[in-house]
């Protein structure tokens, strides 16, 4: 019975572990973060709000129509009228019904420019949403690169720790048999301790990066993420063969805000002009036992002008122009920044590819060097220092190559981000 219980417990633990493990390609992770993360949902909500503000502004161009009605109970009302009203009439109530409509005709094109400005701000928010997704995608790329590096470090240090531990064991036997000085054993044990410390640090990095990814992807805490590196390599290879059109969405957002600021100048100037409105209405009322009026239609034109705006509005126009100039300068600064970032990204990507080739050659050289030194050591032609140094060089060459593998992909996608094409290159079939 105990055996059965233990067996079921092991199965349950295995099932739970499987549930807490996610295998993801970079494309899958980016799709998740741009659709389900809190940051993406917040950006989408801001876009929805901006759209509603624009649609609300458009409603102001339609006629206004109001209905109102009143019923009032009167007490001891004195009636005085030139009309022939019989004496002794007692008025006890009054009912009034009204319908009023107004249609803006002209207000210095203020309404037209306000709608256009609101539309530009909505466009800006749409581009802000896209830029937020680009930033989230870049963050996922960087975390994936860091996680891959950390996992590779764990694997390399684990393998090296086994050989270092075996070397310490062999050296211990040799010292016990009087075939080696204790000082050489201590050097080997020290190297083993250093590898263990490096392994512990790499495991710590894996845990931290995994925690950050779980938060970003809205996964439960403790979920283990396995990187589908083969799929990522295929996706990157396919992406490099395609051409994508891209413009930085943060630049497009800023340009839309510049357009809105230019419209702001026209909105401020509109206060110099009078407002013209078409008005119409209907009135009906009943003063009980005295008078009843129906079908009292009225229509006409309303005009208003704030004379003080001739003096006051100058500052408003200056303020609007200042905002427009600020937006224009911000666009220019961002353009220059994008040019610099794109150039740096291009150079970094080219350098990472060259480094990867050098590090790949370095692995072969370090492996051959270790083989030669090991042969010499076995034949007493090299000392322990030479052997341990060759082992460190071999490990370092593998580390450099593993890091460079991740850097090539990272620098490539950073280049796509700098040119505004990151999400396209990761999800080419998405709209």
GROMACS .gro file of C-alpha atoms in nm, residues 137-361:
model
  225
  137UNK     CA    1   0.924   4.230  -2.836
  138UNK     CA    2   1.278   4.364  -2.793
  139UNK     CA    3   1.263   4.292  -2.421
  140UNK     CA    4   1.161   3.933  -2.496
  141UNK     CA    5   1.447   3.901  -2.746
  142UNK     CA    6   1.699   4.028  -2.491
  143UNK     CA    7   1.564   3.800  -2.215
  144UNK     CA    8   1.570   3.501  -2.451
  145UNK     CA    9   1.931   3.580  -2.540
  146UNK     CA   10   2.022   3.614  -2.172
  147UNK     CA   11   1.841   3.290  -2.084
  148UNK     CA   12   2.013   3.102  -2.365
  149UNK     CA   13   2.351   3.232  -2.251
  150UNK     CA   14   2.281   3.139  -1.889
  151UNK     CA   15   2.162   2.789  -1.984
  152UNK     CA   16   2.469   2.736  -2.198
  153UNK     CA   17   2.688   2.847  -1.911
  154UNK     CA   18   2.516   2.597  -1.681
  155UNK     CA   19   2.575   2.315  -1.930
  156UNK     CA   20   2.939   2.405  -1.990
  157UNK     CA   21   3.019   2.449  -1.622
  158UNK     CA   22   2.847   2.122  -1.534
  159UNK     CA   23   3.054   1.937  -1.791
  160UNK     CA   24   3.373   2.109  -1.682
  161UNK     CA   25   3.292   2.045  -1.316
  162UNK     CA   26   3.274   1.672  -1.382
  163UNK     CA   27   3.616   1.668  -1.544
  164UNK     CA   28   3.758   1.899  -1.275
  165UNK     CA   29   3.619   1.673  -1.001
  166UNK     CA   30   3.761   1.366  -1.171
  167UNK     CA   31   4.098   1.538  -1.201
  168UNK     CA   32   4.092   1.621  -0.829
  169UNK     CA   33   4.007   1.258  -0.751
  170UNK     CA   34   4.292   1.130  -0.968
  171UNK     CA   35   4.536   1.377  -0.819
  172UNK     CA   36   4.432   1.278  -0.467
  173UNK     CA   37   4.516   0.915  -0.543
  174UNK     CA   38   4.850   1.018  -0.687
  175UNK     CA   39   4.931   1.227  -0.379
  176UNK     CA   40   4.836   0.934  -0.154
  177UNK     CA   41   5.076   0.713  -0.349
  178UNK     CA   42   5.354   0.968  -0.335
  179UNK     CA   43   5.344   1.031  -0.712
  180UNK     CA   44   5.251   1.401  -0.695
  181UNK     CA   45   5.320   1.700  -0.477
  182UNK     CA   46   5.029   1.813  -0.264
  183UNK     CA   47   5.059   2.164  -0.407
  184UNK     CA   48   4.946   2.039  -0.750
  185UNK     CA   49   4.644   1.874  -0.590
  186UNK     CA   50   4.551   2.200  -0.421
  187UNK     CA   51   4.569   2.381  -0.756
  188UNK     CA   52   4.330   2.128  -0.910
  189UNK     CA   53   4.092   2.152  -0.615
  190UNK     CA   54   4.099   2.532  -0.633
  191UNK     CA   55   4.006   2.518  -1.000
  192UNK     CA   56   3.721   2.279  -0.919
  193UNK     CA   57   3.593   2.523  -0.654
  194UNK     CA   58   3.606   2.812  -0.901
  195UNK     CA   59   3.406   2.613  -1.155
  196UNK     CA   60   3.148   2.529  -0.886
  197UNK     CA   61   3.111   2.898  -0.801
  198UNK     CA   62   3.068   2.984  -1.168
  199UNK     CA   63   2.803   2.712  -1.200
  200UNK     CA   64   2.612   2.845  -0.899
  201UNK     CA   65   2.619   3.195  -1.045
  202UNK     CA   66   2.492   3.068  -1.382
  203UNK     CA   67   2.203   2.883  -1.212
  204UNK     CA   68   2.117   3.200  -1.023
  205UNK     CA   69   2.105   3.392  -1.352
  206UNK     CA   70   1.875   3.131  -1.505
  207UNK     CA   71   1.634   3.163  -1.213
  208UNK     CA   72   1.628   3.544  -1.227
  209UNK     CA   73   1.580   3.563  -1.604
  210UNK     CA   74   1.309   3.294  -1.594
  211UNK     CA   75   1.124   3.489  -1.325
  212UNK     CA   76   1.132   3.803  -1.537
  213UNK     CA   77   1.006   3.614  -1.842
  214UNK     CA   78   0.722   3.458  -1.643
  215UNK     CA   79   0.612   3.802  -1.528
  216UNK     CA   80   0.630   3.943  -1.879
  217UNK     CA   81   0.439   3.651  -2.035
  218UNK     CA   82   0.188   3.626  -1.747
  219UNK     CA   83   0.296   3.271  -1.670
  220UNK     CA   84   0.261   3.129  -1.316
  221UNK     CA   85   0.564   3.182  -1.095
  222UNK     CA   86   0.796   2.886  -1.102
  223UNK     CA   87   0.721   2.796  -1.465
  224UNK     CA   88   1.030   2.663  -1.636
  225UNK     CA   89   1.088   2.799  -1.986
  226UNK     CA   90   1.273   2.589  -2.241
  227UNK     CA   91   1.400   2.778  -2.545
  228UNK     CA   92   1.331   2.610  -2.878
  229UNK     CA   93   1.666   2.713  -3.021
  230UNK     CA   94   1.633   2.512  -3.343
  231UNK     CA   95   1.306   2.686  -3.431
  232UNK     CA   96   1.460   3.024  -3.349
  233UNK     CA   97   1.751   2.955  -3.585
  234UNK     CA   98   1.510   2.858  -3.864
  235UNK     CA   99   1.296   3.167  -3.803
  236UNK     CA  100   1.600   3.393  -3.811
  237UNK     CA  101   1.735   3.231  -4.128
  238UNK     CA  102   1.396   3.276  -4.298
  239UNK     CA  103   1.374   3.635  -4.176
  240UNK     CA  104   1.715   3.724  -4.321
  241UNK     CA  105   1.595   3.619  -4.667
  242UNK     CA  106   1.298   3.859  -4.658
  243UNK     CA  107   1.275   4.232  -4.707
  244UNK     CA  108   1.056   4.434  -4.471
  245UNK     CA  109   0.936   4.792  -4.500
  246UNK     CA  110   0.955   4.973  -4.173
  247UNK     CA  111   0.951   5.314  -4.012
  248UNK     CA  112   0.995   5.362  -3.641
  249UNK     CA  113   0.651   5.380  -3.483
  250UNK     CA  114   0.773   5.622  -3.215
  251UNK     CA  115   0.873   5.861  -3.495
  252UNK     CA  116   0.532   5.825  -3.661
  253UNK     CA  117   0.365   5.894  -3.327
  254UNK     CA  118   0.569   6.209  -3.280
  255UNK     CA  119   0.492   6.325  -3.635
  256UNK     CA  120   0.119   6.278  -3.570
  257UNK     CA  121   0.149   6.489  -3.255
  258UNK     CA  122   0.327   6.756  -3.458
  259UNK     CA  123   0.030   6.763  -3.697
  260UNK     CA  124  -0.206   6.798  -3.400
  261UNK     CA  125   0.006   7.086  -3.267
  262UNK     CA  126  -0.013   7.261  -3.605
  263UNK     CA  127  -0.391   7.224  -3.593
  264UNK     CA  128  -0.376   7.378  -3.247
  265UNK     CA  129  -0.255   7.703  -3.404
  266UNK     CA  130  -0.562   7.715  -3.630
  267UNK     CA  131  -0.787   7.636  -3.334
  268UNK     CA  132  -0.640   7.929  -3.138
  269UNK     CA  133  -0.679   8.166  -3.437
  270UNK     CA  134  -1.045   8.067  -3.468
  271UNK     CA  135  -1.121   8.276  -3.158
  272UNK     CA  136  -1.062   8.588  -3.371
  273UNK     CA  137  -1.377   8.510  -3.572
  274UNK     CA  138  -1.744   8.528  -3.474
  275UNK     CA  139  -1.957   8.217  -3.430
  276UNK     CA  140  -2.261   8.167  -3.650
  277UNK     CA  141  -2.536   7.922  -3.562
  278UNK     CA  142  -2.870   7.827  -3.715
  279UNK     CA  143  -3.138   7.796  -3.450
  280UNK     CA  144  -3.494   7.673  -3.452
  281UNK     CA  145  -3.757   7.564  -3.206
  282UNK     CA  146  -4.111   7.489  -3.107
  283UNK     CA  147  -4.303   7.619  -2.803
  284UNK     CA  148  -4.638   7.517  -2.662
  285UNK     CA  149  -4.789   7.625  -2.333
  286UNK     CA  150  -5.115   7.618  -2.151
  287UNK     CA  151  -5.211   7.872  -1.884
  288UNK     CA  152  -5.519   7.702  -1.751
  289UNK     CA  153  -5.850   7.876  -1.825
  290UNK     CA  154  -5.662   8.176  -1.969
  291UNK     CA  155  -5.450   8.097  -2.274
  292UNK     CA  156  -5.330   7.801  -2.481
  293UNK     CA  157  -5.058   7.836  -2.744
  294UNK     CA  158  -4.962   7.560  -2.990
  295UNK     CA  159  -4.753   7.533  -3.308
  296UNK     CA  160  -4.537   7.830  -3.207
  297UNK     CA  161  -4.247   7.758  -3.443
  298UNK     CA  162  -3.939   7.977  -3.449
  299UNK     CA  163  -3.619   7.980  -3.652
  300UNK     CA  164  -3.337   8.219  -3.715
  301UNK     CA  165  -2.965   8.282  -3.696
  302UNK     CA  166  -2.753   8.329  -3.388
  303UNK     CA  167  -2.424   8.514  -3.388
  304UNK     CA  168  -2.179   8.575  -3.109
  305UNK     CA  169  -1.841   8.739  -3.085
  306UNK     CA  170  -1.607   8.782  -2.793
  307UNK     CA  171  -1.464   9.129  -2.847
  308UNK     CA  172  -1.206   9.076  -2.573
  309UNK     CA  173  -1.049   8.796  -2.779
  310UNK     CA  174  -0.892   9.063  -3.001
  311UNK     CA  175  -0.664   9.143  -2.710
  312UNK     CA  176  -0.658   8.819  -2.511
  313UNK     CA  177  -0.618   8.562  -2.788
  314UNK     CA  178  -0.272   8.675  -2.896
  315UNK     CA  179  -0.109   8.478  -2.614
  316UNK     CA  180  -0.315   8.171  -2.696
  317UNK     CA  181  -0.187   8.176  -3.055
  318UNK     CA  182   0.170   8.226  -2.935
  319UNK     CA  183   0.131   7.933  -2.697
  320UNK     CA  184  -0.002   7.711  -2.977
  321UNK     CA  185   0.288   7.810  -3.203
  322UNK     CA  186   0.537   7.736  -2.928
  323UNK     CA  187   0.390   7.388  -2.883
  324UNK     CA  188   0.408   7.327  -3.257
  325UNK     CA  189   0.773   7.437  -3.272
  326UNK     CA  190   0.853   7.211  -2.976
  327UNK     CA  191   0.693   6.915  -3.151
  328UNK     CA  192   0.881   6.995  -3.472
  329UNK     CA  193   1.216   7.005  -3.292
  330UNK     CA  194   1.133   6.680  -3.111
  331UNK     CA  195   1.074   6.510  -3.449
  332UNK     CA  196   1.407   6.637  -3.578
  333UNK     CA  197   1.595   6.517  -3.266
  334UNK     CA  198   1.432   6.173  -3.284
  335UNK     CA  199   1.519   6.144  -3.655
  336UNK     CA  200   1.884   6.209  -3.575
  337UNK     CA  201   1.872   5.964  -3.286
  338UNK     CA  202   1.723   5.692  -3.507
  339UNK     CA  203   1.997   5.744  -3.768
  340UNK     CA  204   2.262   5.701  -3.499
  341UNK     CA  205   2.094   5.396  -3.345
  342UNK     CA  206   2.054   5.233  -3.688
  343UNK     CA  207   2.421   5.287  -3.775
  344UNK     CA  208   2.534   5.148  -3.439
  345UNK     CA  209   2.302   4.847  -3.476
  346UNK     CA  210   2.437   4.774  -3.824
  347UNK     CA  211   2.797   4.790  -3.704
  348UNK     CA  212   2.722   4.578  -3.397
  349UNK     CA  213   2.553   4.309  -3.607
  350UNK     CA  214   2.841   4.297  -3.855
  351UNK     CA  215   3.091   4.276  -3.569
  352UNK     CA  216   2.897   3.997  -3.394
  353UNK     CA  217   2.907   3.783  -3.708
  354UNK     CA  218   3.282   3.830  -3.743
  355UNK     CA  219   3.336   3.752  -3.375
  356UNK     CA  220   3.128   3.436  -3.406
  357UNK     CA  221   3.354   3.310  -3.683
  358UNK     CA  222   3.665   3.387  -3.478
  359UNK     CA  223   3.525   3.219  -3.165
  360UNK     CA  224   3.427   2.909  -3.366
  361UNK     CA  225   3.786   2.881  -3.483
   0.00000   0.00000   0.00000
